[in-house]
CSV table of C-alpha atoms and ligand atoms in Angstrom, one decimal:
chain,number,residue,atom,x,y,z
A,7,MET,CA,25.2,-1.5,8.9
A,8,PHE,CA,24.3,-5.1,8.5
A,9,GLN,CA,22.8,-7.0,5.6
A,10,LYS,CA,21.5,-10.5,5.5
A,11,SER,CA,18.9,-12.3,3.5
A,12,VAL,CA,17.1,-15.5,3.5
A,13,SER,CA,15.5,-17.2,0.6
A,14,GLN,CA,11.8,-17.9,1.0
A,15,ARG,CA,10.1,-19.9,-1.6
A,16,LEU,CA,6.7,-19.2,-3.1
A,17,LEU,CA,5.7,-22.7,-2.3
A,18,LEU,CA,5.2,-22.1,1.4
A,19,PRO,CA,1.6,-23.3,1.9
A,20,THR,CA,0.3,-20.3,3.8
A,21,ILE,CA,-2.4,-17.9,2.8
A,22,PHE,CA,-0.3,-15.1,3.9
A,23,LEU,CA,2.2,-15.6,1.2
A,24,PHE,CA,-0.6,-16.0,-1.3
A,25,ALA,CA,-2.1,-12.8,0.0
A,26,SER,CA,1.2,-11.2,-0.8
A,27,TRP,CA,0.5,-11.8,-4.5
A,28,ILE,CA,-1.9,-8.9,-4.5
A,29,PHE,CA,-0.9,-6.4,-7.1
A,30,SER,CA,2.3,-8.3,-7.8
A,31,LEU,CA,1.3,-8.3,-11.5
A,32,PRO,CA,2.0,-11.7,-13.0
A,33,LEU,CA,0.1,-10.5,-16.1
A,34,LEU,CA,1.9,-7.2,-16.4
A,35,ALA,CA,5.1,-9.2,-16.7
A,36,GLN,CA,4.3,-9.6,-20.4
A,37,ASP,CA,3.9,-5.8,-20.8
A,38,ASP,CA,6.6,-3.2,-21.2
A,39,ASP,CA,8.3,-4.0,-17.9
A,40,THR,CA,9.0,-7.0,-15.9
A,41,PRO,CA,8.2,-6.5,-12.2
A,42,VAL,CA,10.4,-8.0,-9.6
A,43,PHE,CA,8.5,-11.0,-8.4
A,44,THR,CA,10.2,-12.9,-5.6
A,45,PHE,CA,9.6,-13.3,-1.9
A,46,ARG,CA,13.1,-13.0,-0.6
A,47,ASN,CA,13.3,-11.7,2.9
A,48,SER,CA,15.9,-9.2,3.7
A,49,ILE,CA,16.9,-6.5,6.2
A,50,VAL,CA,19.0,-3.5,5.0
A,51,ASN,CA,20.1,-0.4,6.9
A,52,ILE,CA,18.6,2.8,5.8
A,53,THR,CA,20.5,5.2,8.1
A,54,GLY,CA,21.5,5.2,11.7
A,55,ASP,CA,19.3,2.7,13.6
A,56,LEU,CA,16.6,2.7,11.0
A,57,TYR,CA,16.2,-0.4,8.8
A,58,ARG,CA,14.1,-1.6,5.9
A,59,ALA,CA,12.8,-5.2,6.3
A,60,SER,CA,11.4,-6.8,3.1
A,61,ASN,CA,9.3,-9.7,2.0
A,62,GLY,CA,9.8,-9.5,-1.8
A,63,ALA,CA,8.4,-6.3,-3.1
A,64,TRP,CA,6.7,-5.5,0.3
A,65,HIS,CA,8.6,-3.5,2.7
A,66,ALA,CA,8.4,-2.7,6.4
A,67,ILE,CA,10.5,-0.3,8.4
A,68,PHE,CA,11.8,-0.5,11.9
A,69,LEU,CA,13.8,1.7,14.4
A,70,ALA,CA,16.0,0.0,16.9
A,71,THR,CA,16.4,1.8,20.3
A,72,GLU,CA,17.9,0.7,23.6
A,73,GLU,CA,14.5,0.1,25.0
A,74,GLY,CA,12.9,-1.7,22.1
A,75,ILE,CA,11.9,-1.7,18.5
A,76,ILE,CA,9.3,0.3,16.7
A,77,LEU,CA,8.1,-1.6,13.6
A,78,VAL,CA,5.8,-0.3,10.9
A,79,ASP,CA,3.8,-3.0,9.0
A,80,PRO,CA,4.3,-6.7,10.0
A,81,LEU,CA,3.2,-7.6,6.3
A,82,ASN,CA,2.1,-11.2,7.0
A,83,THR,CA,2.5,-13.8,9.7
A,84,ALA,CA,5.1,-15.9,8.0
A,85,PHE,CA,7.3,-12.8,7.4
A,86,ALA,CA,6.7,-11.5,10.9
A,87,GLU,CA,7.8,-14.8,12.4
A,88,TRP,CA,11.0,-14.7,10.3
A,89,LEU,CA,11.5,-11.0,11.3
A,90,LYS,CA,11.1,-11.7,15.0
A,91,VAL,CA,13.9,-14.3,14.9
A,92,GLN,CA,16.1,-11.8,13.1
A,93,LEU,CA,15.4,-9.0,15.6
A,94,ASP,CA,15.9,-11.2,18.6
A,95,GLU,CA,19.3,-12.3,17.3
A,96,ARG,CA,20.5,-8.9,16.3
A,97,PHE,CA,19.1,-6.5,18.8
A,98,ASP,CA,18.0,-8.5,21.9
A,99,VAL,CA,15.3,-6.0,22.7
A,100,PRO,CA,11.5,-6.5,22.3
A,101,VAL,CA,9.3,-5.0,19.7
A,102,ARG,CA,7.4,-2.3,21.7
A,103,TYR,CA,5.3,-0.8,19.0
A,104,VAL,CA,3.7,-2.2,15.8
A,105,ILE,CA,2.3,0.6,13.6
A,106,TYR,CA,0.0,-0.1,10.7
A,107,SER,CA,0.4,2.0,7.5
A,108,HIS,CA,-3.2,1.1,6.8
A,109,SER,CA,-5.6,-1.8,7.4
A,110,HIS,CA,-5.2,-3.7,4.1
A,111,PHE,CA,-4.5,-7.4,4.7
A,112,ASP,CA,-1.3,-7.5,2.7
A,113,HIS,CA,0.5,-5.0,4.9
A,114,ALA,CA,-1.2,-5.3,8.3
A,115,ALA,CA,-1.3,-9.0,9.0
A,116,GLY,CA,1.1,-10.7,11.4
A,117,ALA,CA,1.2,-8.4,14.4
A,118,GLY,CA,0.1,-11.2,16.6
A,119,VAL,CA,3.7,-12.5,16.5
A,120,PHE,CA,4.7,-9.4,18.6
A,121,ALA,CA,1.6,-9.0,20.6
A,122,ASP,CA,3.1,-10.1,23.9
A,123,THR,CA,5.4,-7.1,24.0
A,124,ALA,CA,4.0,-4.6,21.6
A,125,THR,CA,1.3,-1.9,21.5
A,126,ILE,CA,-0.5,-2.0,18.1
A,127,VAL,CA,-0.9,1.5,16.8
A,128,ALA,CA,-3.0,2.7,13.9
A,129,HIS,CA,-5.3,5.5,12.5
A,130,GLU,CA,-8.7,5.4,14.2
A,131,ARG,CA,-10.4,4.3,11.0
A,132,VAL,CA,-8.6,1.0,11.1
A,133,VAL,CA,-10.9,0.2,14.0
A,134,MET,CA,-13.9,0.9,11.8
A,135,ASN,CA,-12.4,-1.2,9.0
A,136,MET,CA,-12.2,-4.1,11.5
A,137,ASP,CA,-15.6,-3.8,13.1
A,138,GLY,CA,-17.1,-6.7,11.2
A,139,ARG,CA,-18.6,-4.7,8.4
A,140,PHE,CA,-17.3,-4.9,4.8
A,141,PRO,CA,-13.9,-3.2,5.2
A,142,HIS,CA,-12.1,-0.8,2.9
A,143,MET,CA,-10.2,-3.1,0.5
A,144,PRO,CA,-7.5,-2.5,-2.0
A,145,GLY,CA,-8.2,-1.9,-5.7
A,146,ASP,CA,-11.8,-2.3,-6.9
A,147,MET,CA,-12.8,-5.0,-4.5
A,148,ILE,CA,-15.8,-3.2,-3.2
A,149,GLU,CA,-19.1,-4.0,-1.6
A,150,ARG,CA,-21.4,-4.3,-4.7
A,151,ASN,CA,-24.6,-5.8,-3.2
A,152,ASN,CA,-24.7,-4.4,0.4
A,153,ASN,CA,-25.0,-7.8,2.1
A,154,GLY,CA,-22.1,-7.2,4.4
A,155,VAL,CA,-19.9,-10.2,3.3
A,156,ILE,CA,-17.3,-10.5,0.6
A,157,ASP,CA,-19.0,-12.5,-2.2
A,158,ARG,CA,-17.0,-14.4,-4.8
A,159,GLU,CA,-18.1,-12.1,-7.5
A,160,GLU,CA,-17.1,-9.0,-5.6
A,161,ILE,CA,-13.6,-10.4,-5.8
A,162,MET,CA,-13.9,-12.0,-9.3
A,163,ILE,CA,-15.3,-9.0,-11.1
A,164,PRO,CA,-12.1,-6.9,-10.6
A,165,THR,CA,-9.9,-10.0,-10.7
A,166,THR,CA,-11.2,-10.9,-14.1
A,167,THR,CA,-11.1,-7.3,-15.4
A,168,ASP,CA,-7.7,-6.3,-13.9
A,169,PRO,CA,-6.0,-9.3,-12.3
A,170,GLY,CA,-3.2,-8.3,-10.1
A,171,ILE,CA,-4.0,-4.6,-10.3
A,172,CYS,CA,-7.6,-4.0,-9.1
A,173,GLY,CA,-8.4,-7.5,-8.1
A,174,MET,CA,-6.6,-10.7,-7.0
A,175,PHE,CA,-5.7,-13.9,-8.8
A,176,ASP,CA,-7.8,-17.0,-9.6
A,177,GLY,CA,-8.1,-19.1,-6.5
A,178,TRP,CA,-7.5,-16.4,-3.9
A,179,PHE,CA,-11.1,-16.2,-2.8
A,180,GLU,CA,-11.2,-20.0,-2.2
A,181,GLN,CA,-8.0,-19.7,-0.1
A,182,MET,CA,-9.4,-16.9,2.1
A,183,ASP,CA,-12.9,-18.6,2.4
A,184,GLN,CA,-11.6,-20.7,5.2
A,185,ASP,CA,-14.7,-22.7,5.9
A,186,SER,CA,-15.5,-23.1,2.2
A,187,ASP,CA,-19.1,-21.9,2.5
A,188,GLY,CA,-18.8,-19.8,-0.6
A,189,ILE,CA,-18.6,-16.4,1.2
A,190,MET,CA,-15.7,-14.6,2.7
A,191,THR,CA,-16.7,-12.9,5.9
A,192,PRO,CA,-14.7,-9.8,7.0
A,193,ALA,CA,-13.5,-12.0,9.9
A,194,GLU,CA,-12.0,-14.5,7.5
A,195,LEU,CA,-10.3,-11.8,5.5
A,196,GLN,CA,-8.8,-10.3,8.6
A,197,ALA,CA,-8.1,-13.5,10.6
A,198,ASP,CA,-4.4,-12.5,11.0
A,199,ILE,CA,-4.8,-8.8,11.6
A,200,LEU,CA,-4.9,-7.7,15.2
A,201,PRO,CA,-7.0,-4.7,16.0
A,202,PRO,CA,-5.0,-1.7,17.2
A,203,ASN,CA,-5.0,-0.9,20.9
A,204,LEU,CA,-3.8,2.7,20.4
A,205,THR,CA,-5.3,5.0,17.8
A,206,TYR,CA,-5.2,8.6,16.8
A,207,SER,CA,-7.0,10.9,14.4
A,208,ASP,CA,-4.7,13.5,12.9
A,209,ARG,CA,-1.2,13.3,14.3
A,210,MET,CA,0.5,11.5,17.2
A,211,SER,CA,4.0,11.2,18.6
A,212,LEU,CA,5.6,8.1,20.1
A,213,THR,CA,8.7,8.1,22.2
A,214,LEU,CA,10.9,5.1,22.9
A,215,GLY,CA,14.5,4.8,24.1
A,216,GLY,CA,15.0,8.5,23.7
A,217,LYS,CA,13.8,8.6,20.1
A,218,THR,CA,10.5,10.3,19.1
A,219,ILE,CA,8.6,9.5,15.8
A,220,GLU,CA,5.6,11.2,14.3
A,221,LEU,CA,2.5,9.6,12.9
A,222,MET,CA,0.3,11.5,10.5
A,223,HIS,CA,-2.9,10.7,8.8
A,224,PRO,CA,-2.5,12.6,5.5
A,225,GLY,CA,-6.1,12.1,4.3
A,226,LYS,CA,-7.7,9.5,2.1
A,227,ASN,CA,-6.2,8.2,-1.1
A,228,HIS,CA,-5.5,4.5,-1.8
A,229,GLY,CA,-7.2,3.8,1.6
A,230,ASP,CA,-9.2,5.7,4.1
A,231,ASP,CA,-7.1,4.9,7.2
A,232,MET,CA,-3.6,5.8,6.0
A,233,THR,CA,-0.7,6.6,8.3
A,234,ALA,CA,2.6,8.2,7.2
A,235,VAL,CA,5.4,7.8,9.8
A,236,LEU,CA,8.2,10.4,10.1
A,237,PHE,CA,11.5,9.5,11.7
A,238,PRO,CA,12.7,13.0,12.4
A,239,ASP,CA,16.3,12.2,13.6
A,240,GLU,CA,16.9,10.1,10.5
A,241,ARG,CA,14.9,12.5,8.2
A,242,VAL,CA,13.0,9.5,6.7
A,243,VAL,CA,9.3,9.0,5.9
A,244,PHE,CA,7.5,5.7,5.5
A,245,ALA,CA,4.1,5.2,3.9
A,246,SER,CA,2.6,2.2,2.0
A,247,ASP,CA,0.7,2.1,-1.2
A,248,MET,CA,0.6,5.8,-1.5
A,249,ILE,CA,3.0,8.0,-3.6
A,250,ALA,CA,5.0,4.9,-4.4
A,251,ASP,CA,2.2,2.4,-5.1
A,252,ALA,CA,2.4,-1.4,-5.4
A,253,LEU,CA,3.6,-1.3,-9.0
A,254,VAL,CA,6.6,0.9,-8.2
A,255,ARG,CA,10.0,-0.7,-8.2
A,256,ASP,CA,13.4,1.0,-8.4
A,257,ASP,CA,12.2,4.0,-10.4
A,258,ILE,CA,9.3,6.0,-8.9
A,259,ARG,CA,8.2,7.1,-12.4
A,260,SER,CA,5.5,4.5,-12.8
A,261,ILE,CA,1.9,5.1,-13.9
A,262,PRO,CA,-0.4,4.7,-10.9
A,263,SER,CA,-2.6,1.6,-10.6
A,264,ALA,CA,-5.9,3.5,-10.5
A,265,CYS,CA,-9.0,1.4,-9.9
A,266,GLY,CA,-12.7,2.2,-10.2
A,267,PRO,CA,-13.2,5.9,-9.6
A,268,LEU,CA,-9.6,6.2,-8.3
A,269,ASP,CA,-10.2,3.9,-5.3
A,270,GLY,CA,-13.2,5.9,-4.2
A,271,THR,CA,-11.3,9.0,-3.0
A,272,PRO,CA,-11.8,12.4,-4.7
A,273,ILE,CA,-8.7,13.2,-6.8
A,274,ASP,CA,-8.3,16.5,-5.0
A,275,GLU,CA,-7.9,14.6,-1.7
A,276,TRP,CA,-5.4,12.3,-3.3
A,277,ILE,CA,-3.3,15.4,-4.3
A,278,ARG,CA,-3.8,17.1,-0.9
A,279,SER,CA,-2.8,14.0,1.0
A,280,TYR,CA,0.3,13.5,-1.1
A,281,GLU,CA,1.2,17.1,-0.6
A,282,ALA,CA,0.8,16.7,3.1
A,283,VAL,CA,3.4,14.0,3.1
A,284,ALA,CA,5.7,16.0,0.9
A,285,ALA,CA,5.4,18.9,3.3
A,286,LEU,CA,7.0,16.9,6.1
A,287,ASP,CA,10.6,17.7,7.0
A,288,PHE,CA,12.6,14.7,5.6
A,289,ASP,CA,15.2,13.7,3.0
A,290,ILE,CA,14.4,10.1,2.3
A,291,PHE,CA,11.1,8.3,1.4
A,292,ALA,CA,11.4,4.6,2.2
A,293,GLY,CA,7.9,3.3,1.7
A,294,GLY,CA,6.1,0.0,1.6
A,295,HIS,CA,6.9,-0.6,-2.1
A,296,GLY,CA,9.7,0.6,-4.4
A,297,GLY,CA,13.2,1.8,-3.9
A,298,ILE,CA,14.6,4.3,-1.4
A,299,PHE,CA,13.6,7.6,-2.9
A,300,SER,CA,14.6,11.2,-2.4
A,301,LYS,CA,12.2,14.0,-1.6
A,302,GLU,CA,12.6,15.3,-5.1
A,303,ASP,CA,11.6,11.8,-6.5
A,304,ILE,CA,8.2,11.9,-4.7
A,305,SER,CA,7.3,15.2,-6.4
A,306,HIS,CA,6.8,13.2,-9.7
A,307,PRO,CA,3.8,11.1,-8.7
A,308,ILE,CA,2.2,14.2,-7.2
A,309,GLN,CA,2.7,16.2,-10.4
A,310,PHE,CA,1.3,13.2,-12.4
A,311,LEU,CA,-2.0,13.4,-10.4
A,312,ARG,CA,-2.2,17.2,-10.9
A,313,ASP,CA,-1.6,16.8,-14.7
A,314,LEU,CA,-4.1,13.9,-14.9
A,315,LYS,CA,-6.7,15.9,-13.2
A,316,ALA,CA,-6.2,19.0,-15.3
A,317,ALA,CA,-6.3,17.0,-18.6
A,318,VAL,CA,-9.5,15.1,-17.7
A,319,GLN,CA,-11.1,18.2,-16.3
A,320,GLU,CA,-10.4,20.0,-19.6
A,321,GLY,CA,-11.8,17.1,-21.5
A,322,LEU,CA,-15.0,17.3,-19.5
A,323,ALA,CA,-15.2,21.0,-20.0
A,324,ASN,CA,-14.9,20.4,-23.8
A,325,GLY,CA,-17.6,17.8,-23.7
A,326,LEU,CA,-15.4,14.9,-24.7
A,327,THR,CA,-16.6,11.3,-24.1
A,328,LEU,CA,-14.4,9.0,-22.1
A,329,GLU,CA,-13.4,7.2,-25.3
A,330,GLU,CA,-12.3,10.4,-26.9
A,331,MET,CA,-10.3,11.3,-23.8
A,332,GLN,CA,-8.6,8.0,-23.9
A,333,GLU,CA,-7.6,8.6,-27.5
A,334,GLN,CA,-6.6,12.2,-27.1
A,335,ILE,CA,-5.1,12.6,-23.6
A,336,MET,CA,-1.6,11.2,-24.2
A,337,LEU,CA,0.2,12.5,-21.1
A,338,GLU,CA,3.3,12.7,-23.3
A,339,GLU,CA,5.7,13.8,-20.7
A,340,TYR,CA,5.0,10.5,-18.9
A,341,SER,CA,5.5,8.2,-22.0
A,342,ASP,CA,8.7,6.8,-20.5
A,343,TRP,CA,7.1,5.8,-17.2
A,344,ALA,CA,6.6,2.2,-16.4
A,345,TYR,CA,3.2,0.7,-17.5
A,346,TYR,CA,2.5,3.8,-19.7
A,347,ASP,CA,1.0,1.8,-22.6
A,348,ARG,CA,-1.1,-0.4,-20.4
A,349,LEU,CA,-2.3,1.9,-17.7
A,350,ARG,CA,-2.6,5.3,-19.4
A,351,PRO,CA,-6.1,4.6,-20.7
A,352,LYS,CA,-7.1,3.0,-17.5
A,353,THR,CA,-5.9,5.9,-15.4
A,354,ILE,CA,-7.9,8.3,-17.6
A,355,ASP,CA,-10.9,6.1,-17.1
A,356,ALA,CA,-10.4,6.3,-13.3
A,357,ALA,CA,-10.0,10.0,-13.3
A,358,TYR,CA,-13.0,10.5,-15.6
A,359,ARG,CA,-15.2,8.5,-13.2
A,360,ASN,CA,-13.7,10.3,-10.2
A,361,LEU,CA,-14.4,13.7,-11.6
A,362,THR,CA,-17.9,12.9,-12.7
A,363,LEU,CA,-18.7,11.2,-9.4
A,364,PHE,CA,-17.2,13.8,-7.1
A,365,ARG,CA,-18.3,17.3,-8.3
A,366,TYR,CA,-16.1,20.2,-7.4
B,113,LIG,ZN1,-3.2,-1.2,0.5
B,114,LIG,ZN1,0.8,-2.6,-1.1
């Protein structure tokens, strides 16, 4: 096992670090919890030759084999450059695969650092999300006027309503609008994301240095191009922004950061996709955010979604308005979860919109 960390200051003048502010909740710090909010880089061993590499609250995972390294999520270019130096020093084998957990810019950027040796692997919908059209974006940053580019108000509406949760922070749009013409093209947003050159639809295996790993698309939830990666020998699963979302820290019991109509995915599919990950054969969940969790830990967010759906469905059946549901549905068994006071009404709002938008 080895452990080493390097301090990396917030002040680095790159958009990649600023992109990493997404969902990092400066405003929630005044709430019932204080999120961890640093950008320290670190590498820690999980088990065997499997390691977690972190940029603050964003985590990647990599498996070191004799023939090379399999990395999931480069996170951002500055971090990937740091990681490459670490990997070269410690392992002296090239990165052969870079897998994307999904296409969102705060997890998938930076693979160009490894492009001379690595195959970039992702779910097939990542290609669609990089074809020049308005891509799937995190939170409630959605195409509102069908003009194909990311307008300032499409960022500022969710940023003003839910800064750090469903939108970004003031000034992010201007940073990403590289030519300062007042619109952000998908190309500007994705300037540091390499398109994959190997894709799959449902499941795929990769073998390197005598080790085989499994990629699975569990269905839609936070994104529409999600990949969970199973390391069978290590009995570890990695997935980003799902099950343990961006608000989760050491305790997985954290009210989910639901946006819009639950990020545009029917709640049944959220539950099904989470259950598909839970059905994999593993002991440890080491995802893109949060601590190192057990299989039992990840049953909690799945049960939360089931209970949320049941409560809001019952409210709809009883003819309650959204406001009445927000007053009456207390989800008491979750009252000790992080962000309960702030996010309970918002999560009910998202489930209400979800269940009225997607009929069952
Ligand atoms: Zn995401
Ligand atoms: Zn994330």
